[in-house]
mmCIF file of C-alpha atoms in Angstrom:
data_model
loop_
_atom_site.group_PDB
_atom_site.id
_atom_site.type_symbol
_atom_site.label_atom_id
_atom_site.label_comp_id
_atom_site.label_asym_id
_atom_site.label_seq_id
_atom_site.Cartn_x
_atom_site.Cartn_y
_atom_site.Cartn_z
ATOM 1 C CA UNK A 23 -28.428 -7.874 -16.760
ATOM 2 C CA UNK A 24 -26.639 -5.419 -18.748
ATOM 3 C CA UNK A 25 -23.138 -4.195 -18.426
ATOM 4 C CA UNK A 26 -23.565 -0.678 -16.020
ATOM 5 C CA UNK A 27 -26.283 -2.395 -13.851
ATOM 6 C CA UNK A 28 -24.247 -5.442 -13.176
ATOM 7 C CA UNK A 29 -21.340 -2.929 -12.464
ATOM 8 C CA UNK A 30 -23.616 -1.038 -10.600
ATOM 9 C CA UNK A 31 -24.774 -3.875 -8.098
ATOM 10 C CA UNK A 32 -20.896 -5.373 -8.328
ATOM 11 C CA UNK A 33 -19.990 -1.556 -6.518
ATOM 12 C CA UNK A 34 -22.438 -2.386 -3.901
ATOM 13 C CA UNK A 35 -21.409 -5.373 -3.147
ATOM 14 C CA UNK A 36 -17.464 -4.604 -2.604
ATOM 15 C CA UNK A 37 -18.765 -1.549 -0.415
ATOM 16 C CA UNK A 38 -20.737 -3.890 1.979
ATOM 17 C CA UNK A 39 -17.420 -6.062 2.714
ATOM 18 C CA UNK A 40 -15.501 -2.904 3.103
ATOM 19 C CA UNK A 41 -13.241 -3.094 0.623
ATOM 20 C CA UNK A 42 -11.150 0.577 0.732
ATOM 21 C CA UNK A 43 -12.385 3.217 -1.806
ATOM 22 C CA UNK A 44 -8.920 2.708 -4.149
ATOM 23 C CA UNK A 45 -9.420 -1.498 -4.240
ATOM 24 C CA UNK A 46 -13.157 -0.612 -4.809
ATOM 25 C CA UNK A 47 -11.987 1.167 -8.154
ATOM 26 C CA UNK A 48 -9.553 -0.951 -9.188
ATOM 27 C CA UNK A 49 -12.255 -3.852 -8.878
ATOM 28 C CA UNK A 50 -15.035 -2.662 -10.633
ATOM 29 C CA UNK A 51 -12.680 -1.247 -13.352
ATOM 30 C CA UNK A 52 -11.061 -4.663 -14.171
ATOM 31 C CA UNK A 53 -14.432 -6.193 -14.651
ATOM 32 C CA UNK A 54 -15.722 -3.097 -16.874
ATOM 33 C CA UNK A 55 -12.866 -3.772 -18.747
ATOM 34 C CA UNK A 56 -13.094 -7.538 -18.467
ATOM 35 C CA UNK A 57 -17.239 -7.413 -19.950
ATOM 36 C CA UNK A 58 -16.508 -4.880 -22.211
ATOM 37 C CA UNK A 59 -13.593 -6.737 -23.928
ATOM 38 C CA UNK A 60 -15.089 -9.879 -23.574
ATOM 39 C CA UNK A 61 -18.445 -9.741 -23.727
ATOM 40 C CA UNK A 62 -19.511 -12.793 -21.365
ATOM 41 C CA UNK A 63 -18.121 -14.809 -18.398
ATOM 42 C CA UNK A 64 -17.549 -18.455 -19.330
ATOM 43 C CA UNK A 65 -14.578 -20.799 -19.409
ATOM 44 C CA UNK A 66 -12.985 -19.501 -23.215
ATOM 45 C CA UNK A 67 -12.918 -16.102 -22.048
ATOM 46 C CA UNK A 68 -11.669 -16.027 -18.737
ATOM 47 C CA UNK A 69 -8.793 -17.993 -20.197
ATOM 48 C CA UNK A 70 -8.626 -15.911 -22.809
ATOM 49 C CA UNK A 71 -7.796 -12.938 -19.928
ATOM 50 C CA UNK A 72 -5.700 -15.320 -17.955
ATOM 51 C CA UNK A 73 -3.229 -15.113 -21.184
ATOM 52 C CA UNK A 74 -3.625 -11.921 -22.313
ATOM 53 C CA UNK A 75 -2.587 -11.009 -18.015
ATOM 54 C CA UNK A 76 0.455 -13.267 -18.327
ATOM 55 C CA UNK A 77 1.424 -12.088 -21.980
ATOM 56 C CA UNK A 78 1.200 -7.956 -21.153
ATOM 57 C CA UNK A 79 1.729 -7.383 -17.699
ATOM 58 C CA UNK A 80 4.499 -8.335 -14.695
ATOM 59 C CA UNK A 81 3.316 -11.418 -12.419
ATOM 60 C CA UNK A 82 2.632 -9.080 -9.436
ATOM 61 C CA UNK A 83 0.218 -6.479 -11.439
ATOM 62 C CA UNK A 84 -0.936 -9.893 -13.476
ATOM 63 C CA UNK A 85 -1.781 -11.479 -9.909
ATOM 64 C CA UNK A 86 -3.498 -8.539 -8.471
ATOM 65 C CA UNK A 87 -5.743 -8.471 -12.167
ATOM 66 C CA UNK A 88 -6.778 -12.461 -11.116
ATOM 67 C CA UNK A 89 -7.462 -11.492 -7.840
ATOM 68 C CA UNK A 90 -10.111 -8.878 -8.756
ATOM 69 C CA UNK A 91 -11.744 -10.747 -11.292
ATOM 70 C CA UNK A 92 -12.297 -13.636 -8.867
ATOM 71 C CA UNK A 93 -13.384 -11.239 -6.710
ATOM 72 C CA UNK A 94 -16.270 -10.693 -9.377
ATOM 73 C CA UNK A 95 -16.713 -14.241 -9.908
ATOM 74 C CA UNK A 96 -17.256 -14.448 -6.302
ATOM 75 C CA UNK A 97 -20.000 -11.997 -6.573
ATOM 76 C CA UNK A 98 -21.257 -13.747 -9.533
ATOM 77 C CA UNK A 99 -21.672 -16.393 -7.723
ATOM 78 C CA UNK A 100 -19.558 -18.515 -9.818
ATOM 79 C CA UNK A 101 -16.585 -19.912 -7.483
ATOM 80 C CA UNK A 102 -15.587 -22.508 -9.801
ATOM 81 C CA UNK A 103 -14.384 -20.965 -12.392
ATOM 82 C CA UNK A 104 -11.738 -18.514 -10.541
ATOM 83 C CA UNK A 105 -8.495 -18.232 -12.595
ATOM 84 C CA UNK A 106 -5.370 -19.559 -10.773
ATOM 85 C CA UNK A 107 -2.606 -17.178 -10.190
ATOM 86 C CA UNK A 108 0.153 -16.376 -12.285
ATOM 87 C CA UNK A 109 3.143 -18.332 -11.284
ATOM 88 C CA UNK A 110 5.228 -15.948 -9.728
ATOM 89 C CA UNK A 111 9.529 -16.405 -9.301
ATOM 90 C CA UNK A 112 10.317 -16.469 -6.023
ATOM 91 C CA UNK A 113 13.563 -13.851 -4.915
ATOM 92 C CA UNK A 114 15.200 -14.364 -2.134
ATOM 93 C CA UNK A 115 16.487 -10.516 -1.635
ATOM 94 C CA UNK A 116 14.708 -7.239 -2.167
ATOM 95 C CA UNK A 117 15.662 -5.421 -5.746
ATOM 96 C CA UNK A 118 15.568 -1.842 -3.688
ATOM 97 C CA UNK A 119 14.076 -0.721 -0.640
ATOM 98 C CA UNK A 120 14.650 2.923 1.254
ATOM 99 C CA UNK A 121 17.308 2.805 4.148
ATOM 100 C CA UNK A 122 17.057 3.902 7.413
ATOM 101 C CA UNK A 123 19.693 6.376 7.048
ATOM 102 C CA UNK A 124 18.327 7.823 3.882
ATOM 103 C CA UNK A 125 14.670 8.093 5.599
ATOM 104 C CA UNK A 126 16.065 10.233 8.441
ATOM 105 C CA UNK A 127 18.179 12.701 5.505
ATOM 106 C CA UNK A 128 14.729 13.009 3.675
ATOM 107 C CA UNK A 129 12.356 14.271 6.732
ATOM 108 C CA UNK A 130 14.589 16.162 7.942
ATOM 109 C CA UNK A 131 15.100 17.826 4.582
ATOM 110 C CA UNK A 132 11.320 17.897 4.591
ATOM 111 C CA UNK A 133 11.357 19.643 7.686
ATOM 112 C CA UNK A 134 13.875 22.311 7.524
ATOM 113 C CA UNK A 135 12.672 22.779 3.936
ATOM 114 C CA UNK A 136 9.284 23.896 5.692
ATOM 115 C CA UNK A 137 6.987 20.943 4.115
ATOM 116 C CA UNK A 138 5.304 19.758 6.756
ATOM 117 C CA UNK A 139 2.459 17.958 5.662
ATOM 118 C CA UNK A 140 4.703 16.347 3.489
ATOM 119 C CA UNK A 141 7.377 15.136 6.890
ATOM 120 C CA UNK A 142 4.262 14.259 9.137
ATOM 121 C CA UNK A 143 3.149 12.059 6.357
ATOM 122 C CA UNK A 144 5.878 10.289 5.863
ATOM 123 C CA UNK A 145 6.268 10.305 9.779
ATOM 124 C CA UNK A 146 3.355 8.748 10.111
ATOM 125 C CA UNK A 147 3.761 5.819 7.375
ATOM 126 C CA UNK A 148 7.140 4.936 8.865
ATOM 127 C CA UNK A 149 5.894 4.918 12.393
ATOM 128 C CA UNK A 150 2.771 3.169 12.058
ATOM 129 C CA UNK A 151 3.174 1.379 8.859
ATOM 130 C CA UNK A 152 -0.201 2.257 7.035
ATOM 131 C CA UNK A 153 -1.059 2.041 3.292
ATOM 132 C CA UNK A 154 -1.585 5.426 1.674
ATOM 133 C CA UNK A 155 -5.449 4.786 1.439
ATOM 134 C CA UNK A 156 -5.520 4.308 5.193
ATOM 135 C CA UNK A 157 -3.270 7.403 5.782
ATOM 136 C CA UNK A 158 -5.608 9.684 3.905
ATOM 137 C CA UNK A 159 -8.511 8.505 6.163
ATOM 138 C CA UNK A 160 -6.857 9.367 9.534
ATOM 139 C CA UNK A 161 -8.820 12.333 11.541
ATOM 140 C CA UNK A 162 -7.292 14.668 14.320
ATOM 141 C CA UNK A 163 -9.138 12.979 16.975
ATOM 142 C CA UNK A 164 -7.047 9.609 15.793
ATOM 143 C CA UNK A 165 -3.810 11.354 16.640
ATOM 144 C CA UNK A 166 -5.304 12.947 19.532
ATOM 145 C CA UNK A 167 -6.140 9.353 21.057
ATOM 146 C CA UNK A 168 -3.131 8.283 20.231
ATOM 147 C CA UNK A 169 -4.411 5.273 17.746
ATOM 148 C CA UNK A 170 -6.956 4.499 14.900
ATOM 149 C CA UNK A 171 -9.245 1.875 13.750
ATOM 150 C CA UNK A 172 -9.116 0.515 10.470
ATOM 151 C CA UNK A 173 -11.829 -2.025 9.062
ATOM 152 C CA UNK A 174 -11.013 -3.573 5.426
ATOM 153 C CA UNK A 175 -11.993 -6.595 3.773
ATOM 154 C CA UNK A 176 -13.928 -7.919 6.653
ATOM 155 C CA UNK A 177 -11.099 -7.175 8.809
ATOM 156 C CA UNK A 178 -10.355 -4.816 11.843
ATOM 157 C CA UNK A 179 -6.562 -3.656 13.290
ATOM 158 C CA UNK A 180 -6.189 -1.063 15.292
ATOM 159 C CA UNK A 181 -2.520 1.369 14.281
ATOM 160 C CA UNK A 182 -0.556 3.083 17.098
ATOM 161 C CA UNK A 183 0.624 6.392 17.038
ATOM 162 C CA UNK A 184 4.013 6.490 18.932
ATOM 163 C CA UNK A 185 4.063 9.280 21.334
ATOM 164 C CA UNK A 186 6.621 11.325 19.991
ATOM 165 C CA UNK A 187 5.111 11.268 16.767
ATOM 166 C CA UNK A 188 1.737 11.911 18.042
ATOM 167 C CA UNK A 189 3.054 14.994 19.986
ATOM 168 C CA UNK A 190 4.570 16.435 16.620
ATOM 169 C CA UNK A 191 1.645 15.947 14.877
ATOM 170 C CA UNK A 192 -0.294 17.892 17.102
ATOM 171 C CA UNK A 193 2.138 20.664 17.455
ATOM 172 C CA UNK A 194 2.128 21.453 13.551
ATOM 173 C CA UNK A 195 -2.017 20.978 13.524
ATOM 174 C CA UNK A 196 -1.647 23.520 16.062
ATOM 175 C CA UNK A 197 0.144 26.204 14.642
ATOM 176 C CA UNK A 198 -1.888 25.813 11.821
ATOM 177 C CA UNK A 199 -4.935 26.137 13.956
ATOM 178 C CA UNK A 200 -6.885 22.947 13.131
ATOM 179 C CA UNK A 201 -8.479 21.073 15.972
ATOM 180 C CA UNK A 202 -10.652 18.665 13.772
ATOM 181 C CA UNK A 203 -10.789 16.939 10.512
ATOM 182 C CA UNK A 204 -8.925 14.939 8.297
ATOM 183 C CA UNK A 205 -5.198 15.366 8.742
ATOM 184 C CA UNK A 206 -3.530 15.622 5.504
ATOM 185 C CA UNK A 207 -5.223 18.011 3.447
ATOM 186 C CA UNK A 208 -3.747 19.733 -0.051
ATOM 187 C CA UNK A 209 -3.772 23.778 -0.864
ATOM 188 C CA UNK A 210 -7.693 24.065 -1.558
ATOM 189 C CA UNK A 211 -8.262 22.591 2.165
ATOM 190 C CA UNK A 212 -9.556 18.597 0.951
ATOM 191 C CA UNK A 213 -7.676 15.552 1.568
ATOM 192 C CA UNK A 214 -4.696 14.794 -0.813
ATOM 193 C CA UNK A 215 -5.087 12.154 -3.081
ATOM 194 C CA UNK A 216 -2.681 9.222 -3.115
ATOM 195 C CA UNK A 217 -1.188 9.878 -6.795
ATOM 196 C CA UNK A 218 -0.793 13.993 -5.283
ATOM 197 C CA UNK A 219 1.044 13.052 -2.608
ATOM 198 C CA UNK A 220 2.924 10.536 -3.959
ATOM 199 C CA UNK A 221 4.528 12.936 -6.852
ATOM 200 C CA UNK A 222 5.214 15.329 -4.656
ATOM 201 C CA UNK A 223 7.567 12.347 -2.691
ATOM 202 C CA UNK A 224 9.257 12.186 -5.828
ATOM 203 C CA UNK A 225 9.700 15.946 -6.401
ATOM 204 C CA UNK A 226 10.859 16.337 -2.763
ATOM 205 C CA UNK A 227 12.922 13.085 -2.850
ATOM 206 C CA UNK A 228 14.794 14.407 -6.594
ATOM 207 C CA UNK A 229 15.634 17.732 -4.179
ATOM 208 C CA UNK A 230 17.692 16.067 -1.526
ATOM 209 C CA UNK A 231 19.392 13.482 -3.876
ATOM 210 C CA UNK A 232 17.893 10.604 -2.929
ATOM 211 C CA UNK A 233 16.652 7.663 -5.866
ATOM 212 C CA UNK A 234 13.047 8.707 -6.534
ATOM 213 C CA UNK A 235 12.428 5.046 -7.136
ATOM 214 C CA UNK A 236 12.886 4.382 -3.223
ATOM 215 C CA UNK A 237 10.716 7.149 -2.142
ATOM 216 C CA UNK A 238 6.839 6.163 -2.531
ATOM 217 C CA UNK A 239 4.080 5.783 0.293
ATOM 218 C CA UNK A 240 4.629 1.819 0.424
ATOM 219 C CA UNK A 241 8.449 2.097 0.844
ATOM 220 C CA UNK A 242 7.359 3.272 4.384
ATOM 221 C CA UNK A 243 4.975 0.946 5.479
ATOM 222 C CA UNK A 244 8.028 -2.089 3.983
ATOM 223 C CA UNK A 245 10.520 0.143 6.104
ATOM 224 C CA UNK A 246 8.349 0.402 9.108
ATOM 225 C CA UNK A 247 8.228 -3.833 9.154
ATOM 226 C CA UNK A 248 11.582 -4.172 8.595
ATOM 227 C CA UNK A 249 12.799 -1.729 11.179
ATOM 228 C CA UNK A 250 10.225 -3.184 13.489
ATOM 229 C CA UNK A 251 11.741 -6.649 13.146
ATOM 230 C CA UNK A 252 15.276 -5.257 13.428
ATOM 231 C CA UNK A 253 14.561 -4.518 16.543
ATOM 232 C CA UNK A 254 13.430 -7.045 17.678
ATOM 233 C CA UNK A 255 9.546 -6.900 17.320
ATOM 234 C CA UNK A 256 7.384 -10.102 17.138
ATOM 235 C CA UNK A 257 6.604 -11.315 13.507
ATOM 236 C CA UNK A 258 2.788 -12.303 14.559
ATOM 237 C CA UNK A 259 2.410 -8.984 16.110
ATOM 238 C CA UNK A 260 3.439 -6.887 13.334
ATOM 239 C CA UNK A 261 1.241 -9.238 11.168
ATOM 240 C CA UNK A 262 -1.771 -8.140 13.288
ATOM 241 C CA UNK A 263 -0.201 -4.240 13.025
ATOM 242 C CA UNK A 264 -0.293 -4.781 9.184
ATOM 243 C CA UNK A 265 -3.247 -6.204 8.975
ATOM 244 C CA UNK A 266 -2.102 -9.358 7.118
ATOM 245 C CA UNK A 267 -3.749 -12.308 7.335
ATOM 246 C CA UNK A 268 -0.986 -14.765 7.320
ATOM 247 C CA UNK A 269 2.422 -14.345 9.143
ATOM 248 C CA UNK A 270 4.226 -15.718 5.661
ATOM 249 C CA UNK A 271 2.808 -12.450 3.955
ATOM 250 C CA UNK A 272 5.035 -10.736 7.227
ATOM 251 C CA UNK A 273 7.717 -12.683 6.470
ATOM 252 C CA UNK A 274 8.741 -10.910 3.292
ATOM 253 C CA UNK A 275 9.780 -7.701 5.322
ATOM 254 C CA UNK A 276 12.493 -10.282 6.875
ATOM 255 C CA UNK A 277 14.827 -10.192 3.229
ATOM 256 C CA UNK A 278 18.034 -8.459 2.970
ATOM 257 C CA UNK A 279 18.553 -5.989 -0.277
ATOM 258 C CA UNK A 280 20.946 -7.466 -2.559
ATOM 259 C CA UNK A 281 23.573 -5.084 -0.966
ATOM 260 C CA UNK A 282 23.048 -6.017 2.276
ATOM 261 C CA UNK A 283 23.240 -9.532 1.334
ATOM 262 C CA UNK A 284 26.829 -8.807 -0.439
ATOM 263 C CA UNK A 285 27.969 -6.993 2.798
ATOM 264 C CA UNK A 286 26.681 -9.835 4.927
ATOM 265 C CA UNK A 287 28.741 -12.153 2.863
ATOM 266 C CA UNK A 288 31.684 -10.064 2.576
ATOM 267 C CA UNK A 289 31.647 -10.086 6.149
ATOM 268 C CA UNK A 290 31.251 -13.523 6.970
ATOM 269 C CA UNK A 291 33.420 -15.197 4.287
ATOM 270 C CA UNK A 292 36.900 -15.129 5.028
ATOM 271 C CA UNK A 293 38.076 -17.806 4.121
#
């Protein structure tokens, strides 16, 4: 089979298991990229990738590369010769993560500053703790019912709109005088993409004087676990919210920044 039709029937297959339109693309990319640098699938060459993954790229991006090309291999139906993960160095405190205090200074600069597509979506990632790709596929009605179904890999959770949230959402939909549709929507009136709405973040974040590193969509759904935790939320619940499919994937929202830890300490060693 040549190159497009296999990526062709590869497409099809990630869209029957529901794989989300982003990790769709990213799939079928890495094995375009995988046949057309390699030519053919067989022991030499898939080791060949393993290296080049571990030589050019961080563990994380290298890991998610070996997980898609399984993923292929899968399809493929060739099971035995998926790649083993890159080992990965375990931390045992998060290099930077967005506080609290800084999340409240940045919608309500986002507010006041009259961007409110921009505050309900970050809102909405905090208080519900879905990925981007998931946030660009919630509808008025979602809000309006006061929850949404998502379906991914297989997999179905259902998200929760708190009530206050919910009830500012509809307010601004109001005033703007939309009753139906997708909720976040750029200037020409179609859903934002991920990388839009993401630089804007940055822009926004740059304006109020807050690290631009700290301010992405993800930073919300990692400080919508960790504030859920904080207060005293159940670990196996939130995995169900997040739709992971092991609690010790959860468990990494439970780590301290490194400054937190150094506060902790300062605190507790007096002696």
């Amino acid at each position: 089979m040549e190159v497009q039709g296999q990526l062709e029937g590869y497409e099809r297959y990630l869209k029957a298991r529901g794989f989300s339109q982003n990790t769709l693309r990213s799939y079928v990319w890495v094995a375009a990229y995988f046949l057309r640098t390699y030519g053919e699938v067989s022991a030499a060459t898939l080791a060949r990738y393993r290296d080049y993954l571990s030589a050019e790229f961080k563990d994380s991006t290298a890991n998610q590369r070996v997980q898609a090309i399984n993923c292929y291999l899968r399809y493929l139906g060739k099971d035995d010769m998926r790649l083993r993960c890159v080992c990965v160095q375990q931390v045992t405190f998060l290099e930077q993560a967005i506080t609290s205090a800084d999340y409240r200074r940045f919608i309500s600069y986002l507010h006041d500053g009259g961007y409110l597509r921009d505050h309900f979506a970050v809102r909405v990632m905090a208080t519900t703790g879905v990925r981007v790709s998931e946030l660009l596929q919630m509808e008025v009605d979602d809000v309006r019912r006061g929850s949404m179904d998502i379906r991914s890999k297989g997999k179905a959770r259902r998200v929760y709109f708190p009530d206050a949230v919910a009830t500012g959402v509809l307010g601004w939909l109001e005033e703007e005088g939309r009753t139906a549709g997708p909720l976040f929507l750029n200037r020409y009136g179609e859903v934002i993409a991920a990388g839009g709405l993401a630089v804007q973040l940055r822009v926004r974040a740059v304006e109020c004087g807050i690290d631009e590193r700290l301010v992405h969509p993800h930073a919300f759904r990692h400080l919508y676990a960790r504030s859920f935790l904080e207060a005293g939320g159940d670990v196996v619940f939130l995995a169900d919210l997040l739709g992971h499919s092991s609690v010790e994937t959860t468990r990494k929202y439970l780590r301290r920044t490194a400054d937190e830890q150094r506060e902790q300490v300062n605190k507790l060693v007096t002696w």
